[in-house]
Structure formats: C-alpha cells, structure tokens
Short mmCIF file of C-alpha atoms and ligand atoms in Angstrom, two decimals:
data_model
loop_
_atom_site.label_atom_id
_atom_site.label_comp_id
_atom_site.label_asym_id
_atom_site.label_seq_id
_atom_site.Cartn_x
_atom_site.Cartn_y
_atom_site.Cartn_z
CA MET Z 61 110.22 204.20 270.96
CA LEU Z 62 112.38 203.75 267.89
CA ASP Z 63 111.53 200.67 265.80
CA ARG Z 64 115.02 199.37 266.42
CA GLU Z 65 114.62 199.60 270.21
CA TYR Z 66 111.22 197.97 270.02
CA ALA Z 67 112.67 195.06 268.02
CA LEU Z 68 115.47 194.63 270.54
CA ASP Z 69 113.08 194.66 273.47
CA ARG Z 70 110.89 192.13 271.72
CA ASP Z 71 113.86 189.82 271.13
CA CYS Z 72 114.62 189.98 274.85
CA THR Z 73 111.17 188.96 276.04
CA THR Z 74 112.05 185.41 276.95
CA LEU Z 75 109.63 183.08 278.66
CA SER Z 76 111.06 183.43 282.16
CA ARG Z 77 111.12 187.23 281.93
CA HIS Z 78 107.52 187.17 280.72
CA VAL Z 79 106.38 185.17 283.76
CA PHE Z 80 107.92 187.79 286.07
CA GLN Z 81 106.30 190.58 284.08
CA GLN Z 82 102.93 188.86 284.32
CA LEU Z 83 103.16 188.36 288.06
CA GLN Z 84 104.69 191.82 288.57
CA SER Z 85 106.88 190.39 291.27
CA PHE Z 86 110.10 188.54 292.05
CA SER Z 87 108.46 186.73 294.99
CA PRO Z 88 109.42 183.09 295.70
CA ASP Z 89 106.21 181.92 293.98
CA ALA Z 90 107.00 183.97 290.89
CA GLN Z 91 110.54 182.61 290.86
CA ASP Z 92 109.21 179.05 291.12
CA LEU Z 93 106.75 179.50 288.27
CA SER Z 94 109.30 181.20 286.08
CA ALA Z 95 111.86 178.45 286.71
CA ILE Z 96 109.28 175.71 286.09
CA MET Z 97 108.30 177.31 282.78
CA ASN Z 98 111.97 177.48 281.86
CA ARG Z 99 112.38 173.76 282.51
CA ILE Z 100 109.29 172.94 280.45
CA ALA Z 101 110.82 175.04 277.66
CA LEU Z 102 114.06 173.06 277.97
CA ALA Z 103 112.12 169.80 277.60
CA GLY Z 104 110.40 171.30 274.54
CA LYS Z 105 113.72 172.25 272.97
CA LEU Z 106 115.15 168.77 273.51
CA ILE Z 107 112.08 167.13 272.01
CA ALA Z 108 112.06 169.56 269.06
CA ARG Z 109 115.72 168.80 268.42
CA ARG Z 110 115.13 165.05 268.31
CA LEU Z 111 112.01 165.40 266.15
CA SER Z 112 113.83 167.57 263.64
CA ARG Z 113 116.44 164.83 263.02
CA ALA Z 114 114.38 161.74 263.77
CA GLY Z 115 114.37 160.48 260.17
CA LEU Z 116 118.19 160.38 260.20
CA MET Z 117 118.60 158.71 263.58
CA GLU Z 118 118.75 155.07 264.49
CA GLY Z 119 115.96 154.07 266.90
CA ALA Z 120 114.08 157.36 267.01
CA LEU Z 121 110.94 156.37 265.07
CA GLY Z 122 108.51 153.48 265.28
CA PHE Z 123 107.00 151.46 268.11
CA THR Z 124 108.67 149.97 271.17
CA GLY Z 125 106.38 146.92 271.07
CA GLU Z 126 104.89 147.81 274.47
CA ILE Z 127 101.34 148.79 275.40
CA ASN Z 128 100.93 151.72 277.81
CA VAL Z 129 98.46 152.26 280.66
CA GLN Z 130 95.99 153.69 278.12
CA GLY Z 131 96.00 150.40 276.21
CA GLU Z 132 97.79 152.09 273.30
CA SER Z 133 100.93 150.99 271.46
CA VAL Z 134 103.92 152.97 272.70
CA LYS Z 135 106.10 154.86 270.25
CA LYS Z 136 109.83 155.29 270.83
CA MET Z 137 109.31 159.04 270.72
CA ASP Z 138 106.65 158.78 273.50
CA VAL Z 139 109.23 157.12 275.76
CA TYR Z 140 111.95 159.61 274.89
CA ALA Z 141 109.73 162.65 275.46
CA ASN Z 142 108.35 161.25 278.70
CA GLU Z 143 111.88 160.81 280.05
CA VAL Z 144 113.00 164.21 278.84
CA PHE Z 145 110.44 165.91 281.09
CA ILE Z 146 111.60 163.81 284.06
CA SER Z 147 115.27 164.61 283.40
CA ALA Z 148 114.50 168.31 283.01
CA PHE Z 149 113.07 168.39 286.52
CA LYS Z 150 115.53 166.13 288.36
CA GLN Z 151 117.64 168.00 290.91
CA SER Z 152 115.84 171.21 290.05
CA GLY Z 153 114.21 171.65 293.46
CA LEU Z 154 111.08 172.62 291.55
CA VAL Z 155 108.62 169.79 291.16
CA CYS Z 156 108.02 166.96 293.58
CA ARG Z 157 105.94 164.82 291.28
CA LEU Z 158 105.29 164.31 287.57
CA ALA Z 159 102.17 162.61 286.26
CA SER Z 160 102.01 161.69 282.61
CA GLU Z 161 99.74 160.00 280.12
CA GLU Z 162 102.53 157.47 279.57
CA MET Z 163 103.04 156.42 283.23
CA GLU Z 164 100.64 154.33 285.27
CA ASN Z 165 101.62 156.08 288.51
CA PRO Z 166 103.15 159.49 289.18
CA TYR Z 167 106.93 159.75 289.24
CA TYR Z 168 108.33 161.25 292.45
CA ILE Z 169 111.58 163.19 292.66
CA PRO Z 170 112.15 162.90 296.42
CA GLU Z 171 115.09 165.32 296.52
CA ASN Z 172 112.78 168.09 295.25
CA CYS Z 173 109.86 167.37 297.55
CA SER Z 174 110.90 169.40 300.59
CA ILE Z 175 111.00 172.59 298.47
CA GLY Z 176 109.07 172.13 295.26
CA ARG Z 177 105.47 171.57 296.25
CA TYR Z 178 104.22 171.33 292.69
CA THR Z 179 103.08 168.61 290.34
CA LEU Z 180 103.64 168.67 286.61
CA LEU Z 181 100.99 166.90 284.56
CA TYR Z 182 101.82 166.28 280.92
CA ASP Z 183 101.22 164.48 277.68
CA PRO Z 184 104.77 164.17 276.34
CA ILE Z 185 103.85 163.58 272.69
CA ASP Z 186 100.31 164.39 271.73
CA GLY Z 187 99.27 163.05 268.35
CA SER Z 188 101.99 160.40 268.27
CA SER Z 189 100.48 158.77 265.16
CA ASN Z 190 101.89 161.79 263.28
CA VAL Z 191 105.48 161.25 264.42
CA ASP Z 192 106.52 158.64 261.86
CA ILE Z 193 105.20 160.70 258.93
CA ASN Z 194 106.78 164.01 259.95
CA ILE Z 195 103.57 165.94 260.61
CA ASN Z 196 102.96 168.26 263.54
CA VAL Z 197 102.78 166.91 267.08
CA GLY Z 198 102.72 168.60 270.47
CA SER Z 199 103.30 168.34 274.20
CA ILE Z 200 100.63 169.44 276.69
CA PHE Z 201 101.32 170.47 280.29
CA ALA Z 202 99.72 171.78 283.47
CA ILE Z 203 101.09 172.73 286.86
CA ARG Z 204 99.18 172.12 290.07
CA GLN Z 205 100.02 172.80 293.68
CA GLN Z 206 100.83 169.56 295.45
CA GLU Z 207 98.72 168.78 298.49
CA GLY Z 208 98.89 166.17 301.22
CA ASP Z 209 101.62 163.86 302.36
CA ASP Z 210 104.22 162.37 299.98
CA SER Z 211 103.90 159.01 301.69
CA ASP Z 212 100.43 158.79 300.11
CA ARG Z 213 101.63 157.65 296.69
CA SER Z 214 98.07 157.18 295.44
CA ALA Z 215 98.08 160.90 294.50
CA THR Z 216 94.39 161.30 295.33
CA ASP Z 217 94.91 165.06 295.67
CA LEU Z 218 95.08 165.17 291.85
CA LEU Z 219 91.45 164.05 291.64
CA GLN Z 220 90.16 167.61 291.66
CA ASN Z 221 88.60 169.86 289.09
CA GLY Z 222 90.76 171.90 286.73
CA ARG Z 223 90.02 175.35 288.11
CA ASN Z 224 92.94 175.13 290.50
CA GLN Z 225 95.56 174.59 287.80
CA LEU Z 226 98.28 177.20 288.34
CA ALA Z 227 99.42 177.17 284.75
CA ALA Z 228 98.80 175.25 281.56
CA GLY Z 229 99.86 175.23 277.97
CA TYR Z 230 101.30 173.35 275.07
CA ILE Z 231 104.34 173.14 272.85
CA LEU Z 232 103.62 172.77 269.14
CA TYR Z 233 106.31 171.09 267.03
CA GLY Z 234 105.41 172.45 263.59
CA PRO Z 235 107.32 174.38 260.94
CA SER Z 236 108.54 176.33 263.94
CA THR Z 237 108.36 175.25 267.56
CA MET Z 238 105.93 177.32 269.61
CA LEU Z 239 105.12 177.39 273.29
CA VAL Z 240 101.71 178.75 274.30
CA TYR Z 241 100.97 179.20 277.99
CA SER Z 242 98.78 180.81 280.60
CA ILE Z 243 99.29 181.39 284.30
CA GLY Z 244 95.73 182.67 284.62
CA ARG Z 245 96.58 186.06 283.12
CA GLY Z 246 95.75 185.63 279.47
CA VAL Z 247 97.34 183.45 276.83
CA HIS Z 248 100.70 184.15 275.24
CA ALA Z 249 102.65 182.52 272.44
CA PHE Z 250 106.41 182.16 272.12
CA THR Z 251 108.36 181.01 269.09
CA LEU Z 252 111.63 179.14 269.40
CA ASP Z 253 114.40 181.09 267.72
CA PRO Z 254 116.81 178.25 266.85
CA SER Z 255 119.73 180.65 266.43
CA LEU Z 256 119.32 181.79 270.04
CA GLY Z 257 117.95 178.57 271.46
CA GLU Z 258 115.32 180.68 273.23
CA PHE Z 259 111.55 180.95 273.14
CA ILE Z 260 110.82 184.60 272.31
CA LEU Z 261 107.43 186.24 272.80
CA SER Z 262 105.60 186.32 269.47
CA THR Z 263 101.94 187.05 270.35
CA GLU Z 264 100.69 188.45 273.65
CA ASP Z 265 97.14 188.31 275.03
CA ILE Z 266 95.64 186.07 272.37
CA ARG Z 267 91.85 186.30 272.16
CA ILE Z 268 89.99 183.52 270.41
CA PRO Z 269 87.28 184.78 268.01
CA ASP Z 270 83.71 184.27 269.31
CA HIS Z 271 82.95 182.30 266.19
CA GLY Z 272 85.05 180.72 263.48
CA PRO Z 273 84.66 178.67 260.31
CA VAL Z 274 86.56 175.55 261.36
CA TYR Z 275 85.04 172.38 262.74
CA SER Z 276 87.64 169.82 263.67
CA VAL Z 277 86.53 166.26 264.34
CA ASN Z 278 87.25 162.71 263.20
CA GLU Z 279 84.18 162.17 261.02
CA GLY Z 280 85.18 158.54 260.55
CA ASN Z 281 83.44 158.01 263.89
CA PHE Z 282 80.13 159.48 262.62
CA TRP Z 283 78.06 156.33 263.12
CA GLN Z 284 79.63 155.70 266.53
CA TRP Z 285 78.44 159.04 267.98
CA ASP Z 286 75.32 160.00 269.79
CA GLU Z 287 72.57 161.35 267.49
CA SER Z 288 73.05 164.90 268.89
CA ILE Z 289 76.62 165.10 267.54
CA ARG Z 290 75.40 163.78 264.19
CA ASP Z 291 72.74 166.55 264.27
CA TYR Z 292 75.48 169.15 264.69
CA ILE Z 293 77.58 167.73 261.85
CA ARG Z 294 74.52 167.66 259.57
CA TYR Z 295 73.93 171.29 260.52
CA VAL Z 296 77.43 172.38 259.43
CA HIS Z 297 77.12 170.36 256.23
CA ARG Z 298 73.93 172.23 255.38
CA HIS Z 299 75.12 175.73 256.21
CA GLU Z 300 77.59 177.92 254.39
CA GLY Z 301 80.73 179.22 256.05
CA TYR Z 302 82.09 176.03 257.61
CA THR Z 303 85.25 174.20 256.73
CA ALA Z 304 86.70 170.97 258.15
CA ARG Z 305 90.28 170.66 259.43
CA TYR Z 306 91.64 167.64 261.33
CA SER Z 307 95.32 166.85 261.68
CA GLY Z 308 95.26 163.90 264.10
CA ALA Z 309 97.09 165.97 266.72
CA LEU Z 310 94.96 167.90 269.13
CA VAL Z 311 97.61 170.55 269.80
CA GLY Z 312 97.83 171.59 266.13
CA ASP Z 313 94.07 171.61 265.69
CA ILE Z 314 93.53 173.68 268.85
CA HIS Z 315 96.33 176.06 267.85
CA ARG Z 316 94.54 176.85 264.59
CA ILE Z 317 91.27 177.39 266.43
CA LEU Z 318 92.88 179.58 269.09
CA PHE Z 319 94.05 182.01 266.40
CA GLN Z 320 91.26 181.69 263.83
CA GLY Z 321 88.20 180.49 265.73
CA GLY Z 322 86.02 177.40 265.39
CA VAL Z 323 85.44 174.26 267.38
CA PHE Z 324 87.28 170.99 268.03
CA LEU Z 325 85.27 167.94 269.07
CA TYR Z 326 86.24 164.54 270.38
CA PRO Z 327 82.87 163.13 271.46
CA GLY Z 328 82.20 159.83 273.16
CA THR Z 329 81.50 156.84 270.94
CA VAL Z 330 79.48 153.68 271.45
CA LYS Z 331 82.65 151.76 272.32
CA LYS Z 332 84.14 154.60 274.36
CA PRO Z 333 81.39 156.80 275.86
CA GLU Z 334 84.04 158.91 277.62
CA GLY Z 335 85.82 159.60 274.34
CA LYS Z 336 89.54 159.23 273.92
CA LEU Z 337 91.15 162.26 275.51
CA ARG Z 338 92.48 162.28 279.06
CA LEU Z 339 91.22 164.90 281.50
CA LEU Z 340 94.34 165.59 283.56
CA TYR Z 341 96.87 165.64 280.75
CA GLU Z 342 94.89 166.87 277.76
CA THR Z 343 91.38 168.27 278.13
CA SER Z 344 91.77 170.15 281.42
CA PRO Z 345 95.03 171.99 280.52
CA LEU Z 346 93.62 172.97 277.12
CA ALA Z 347 90.32 174.04 278.71
CA PHE Z 348 92.24 176.30 281.11
CA LEU Z 349 94.11 177.86 278.19
CA ILE Z 350 91.10 178.34 275.92
CA GLU Z 351 88.98 179.86 278.74
CA GLN Z 352 91.83 182.27 279.42
CA ALA Z 353 91.66 183.29 275.75
CA GLY Z 354 87.89 183.94 276.05
CA GLY Z 355 86.71 180.62 274.63
CA ARG Z 356 84.93 177.66 276.16
CA ALA Z 357 85.49 173.94 276.78
CA SER Z 358 82.66 171.55 277.56
CA SER Z 359 82.16 167.83 278.04
CA GLY Z 360 78.72 168.30 276.48
CA THR Z 361 76.98 168.50 279.83
CA GLN Z 362 79.36 170.58 281.96
CA ASP Z 363 82.39 172.82 281.69
CA ILE Z 364 85.56 170.71 281.42
CA LEU Z 365 87.13 172.73 284.24
CA ASP Z 366 84.35 171.54 286.59
CA VAL Z 367 84.81 167.85 285.84
CA VAL Z 368 86.29 165.93 288.79
CA PRO Z 369 88.12 162.79 287.61
CA GLU Z 370 87.47 159.48 289.36
CA LYS Z 371 90.94 158.24 288.52
CA LEU Z 372 94.24 159.61 287.28
CA HIS Z 373 93.78 158.50 283.68
CA ALA Z 374 90.08 159.42 283.40
CA ARG Z 375 88.82 160.49 279.99
CA THR Z 376 86.19 163.05 278.97
CA PRO Z 377 84.41 163.95 275.78
CA LEU Z 378 85.66 167.34 274.56
CA ILE Z 379 84.01 170.25 272.76
CA ILE Z 380 86.38 173.21 272.80
CA GLY Z 381 86.93 176.50 271.00
CA SER Z 382 84.99 179.66 270.20
CA ARG Z 383 82.19 180.50 272.65
CA GLU Z 384 79.39 180.58 270.08
CA ASP Z 385 80.47 177.38 268.35
CA VAL Z 386 80.77 175.41 271.60
CA SER Z 387 77.33 176.67 272.66
CA LEU Z 388 75.87 175.64 269.31
CA VAL Z 389 77.12 172.05 269.76
CA GLU Z 390 75.76 172.04 273.32
CA SER Z 391 72.36 173.21 272.05
CA PHE Z 392 72.06 170.07 269.90
CA ILE Z 393 72.98 167.91 272.91
CA GLN Z 394 70.41 169.68 275.09
CA GLU Z 395 67.71 169.34 272.44
CA ARG Z 396 68.21 165.57 272.13
CA SER Z 397 68.26 165.08 275.89
CA ARG Z 398 65.02 167.15 276.17
CA GLN Z 399 63.44 164.89 273.53
CA LYS Z 400 64.58 161.77 275.41
CA GLU Z 401 63.12 163.06 278.69
CA GLU Z 402 59.86 163.89 276.95
CA ALA Z 403 59.68 160.41 275.43
CA VAL Z 404 60.23 158.84 278.89
CA SER Z 405 57.54 160.96 280.54
CA HIS Z 406 54.90 160.03 277.90
P1 AHM K 672 97.79 160.56 271.87
O1 AHM K 672 98.08 161.56 272.95
O2 AHM K 672 97.93 159.14 272.34
O3 AHM K 672 98.56 160.85 270.63
O4 AHM K 672 96.23 160.68 271.50
C1 AHM K 672 95.60 161.91 271.40
C2 AHM K 672 95.32 162.26 269.97
C3 AHM K 672 94.92 163.70 269.76
O5 AHM K 672 96.01 164.53 269.58
C4 AHM K 672 94.08 163.64 268.53
O6 AHM K 672 93.17 164.70 268.43
C5 AHM K 672 93.40 162.32 268.67
O7 AHM K 672 94.23 161.53 269.51
C6 AHM K 672 93.21 161.63 267.36
O8 AHM K 672 92.52 160.45 267.56
P2 AHM K 672 91.77 159.69 266.36
O9 AHM K 672 92.83 159.05 265.56
O10 AHM K 672 90.87 158.71 267.05
O11 AHM K 672 90.99 160.72 265.59
MG1 MG K 673 97.57 163.05 273.70
#
C-alpha cells in the first residue's frame, strides 16, 4: 500500500469502526457496543472541551461545598462530568442504568431499559485534585450486561466479579485527549484529533512490558502501610533501575505504565485497610484493561478481577502493572504473611 493510502486509512479508523472490526460483525450486539463506545467518546469530548477552557470560565473550577457518597469534597468539574455521561446516554436506547463514583445509587434511564440491557459504570473525573491546577485527569469506564428486574433498584446484580465486564477503558485528558479501551480483544489507544472532533486509532494491540522501571505510589503514606509494602519500597530504594512517578491521577500513572512498564500501588493504610480506590469504577475496569494488555492487577491476596464487592462503592487495595513487578510486590506480602503464620504457630 502506498504511504499516502495507509495514512488515509489510518485517519479513518474511528472508534466505532474499530469496534466493528474487532468483533468482525455488524450483529445487534456489535452495533450496541459500537454505539455505546461512541457515546462514551462524546462524553469524553465534552469533558475535554470544558477542561481546556476551565480557567477562563465562570464556575468551572473549585468545590461545590458538598460531600459525596465517598465522604470526599465534590468539585464542580466532578458534577459536570457526572452529568455529561448521563446526558450522553439519555434517549439513546443504549444503556438502562449508569452507576458512578459520584452517585449514591445508580441512575436509571427508563426509556432505554426495554432495549438497552447494559449498565455503564464510571468515574467521571479521576484525580480531581489535579483539576484546579491544570494537570492531567481522566475518566474511567466499564460496561456490564444488566441482569434481573428493573424494579429491583438495589442493583445487587452489580455485586459480581470483574471478569464479566464487556468492555472497559479510560479517557486521559493530557496534552492530547486519548481514549484507551478493550472489549476483551486486546487494548487499543485513540487520540482525539481536535480538527476532526474524532478519536482516531493511534496504537493498536498495546502490550505492557513484563517489567518496567517505574514504581508509582504515594510514599507519604509509608508509615501507614503494612510492613510488607514498606519491605517492597525499601527493596526498590536499594536496587538500581527503579524510578518513582506519581501524578495524583490514577489514569495518567497507569497510562505511563501501560506503555513503559512498571507498577502502580494504592495499598491499604491503617486508617483505610481497603485503600482508597473503588472496585466497580476504578480498580476493576483498569484490571480488565491491563490484563488484556498482558499485565496483572492484584489486591495483594487475589486477582482484582476475582474480587466480589459487598457493596456498590466497595474499595480494594490495588497493585497493577507489569507481570513481574506485580508478582514481586505480592512476594513481599506472601513472605510477611508466612512469617505471621509461623509466629502464631510457635
Ligand atoms: P478521585 O477519583 O476521587 O479523584 O480519587 C482517585 C485518585 C486517583 O486518581 C489517585 O491515584 C489517587 O486518588 C490519589 O490519592 P492520594 O492523594 O491519596 O495519593
Ligand atoms: Mg477516581
């Protein structure tokens, strides 16, 4: 193929076309998934647009003064982004229910429910502490098949492990806006071309290196962690070839690791043994994505994708990234728990 033709073809690989190519079909399921991805992309574009001008707009930055279901102060951008996802799916016939980190209970779109038997789970703005200082943030999403009866608004069907996610990914609002997704057939990255207003395929079939130099963790919590995590951090301090990177937004840190290898950790602390990150909206979607790229995600004692939440907003510790690096962290956890068992039996 001529270079020119190749470039043209590449420019035409939009997200919705890519989903059809992946599924090798125009079946109703493929059409649903493609349309859902398109709507997620629309939400991403709207959020990117607001973020890019936020410093010039009245009422875009700062806090609302409210506390959300997570016990965290709500930012105006959190509210905006949460509503953008809802608006993007209203009257779409695609998604019956949306569940978000920012909402206590799922939001139903009854007019969609007879046709769109899917649930969208999302973190509208991940890393919101970065918003007011114009550093990268992200959105995280997952799609699950909806089960059971809509009259059961408790949404207990969402309390399942992450292996049955149909799709997952994130949007990174950085120097350019990128959408990275998987429908269980590898991991693919798209870059928003602002002149077209389209996400265009930029990297296909991303494979995470088996090992990488980066360790990404908030070391300010060092004395709050279990001894095993401190053992791991001491290990990287004492060995050559490691470098620390931590941006305060999970999406950006994971994006770096996806392309360059390494490990991201958000362990439990004394005050919060489950850590900070939410299973359904953060750790499970990212675990799905990183496993699809050949990496691993662990809670320290089990694969994140096997964790069954007890409630919608359940949290899990997270160790995620390159296979060898995740296993190394786990080996320190196993060693300490072996020592504890030995001490008990003596
Ligand atoms: P958020 O979704 O409320 O913004 O919280 C999640 C974020 C992650 O993106 C990031 O890795 C972590 O919280 C940072 O937390 P900390 O400031 O405790 O290191
Ligand atoms: Mg978050």
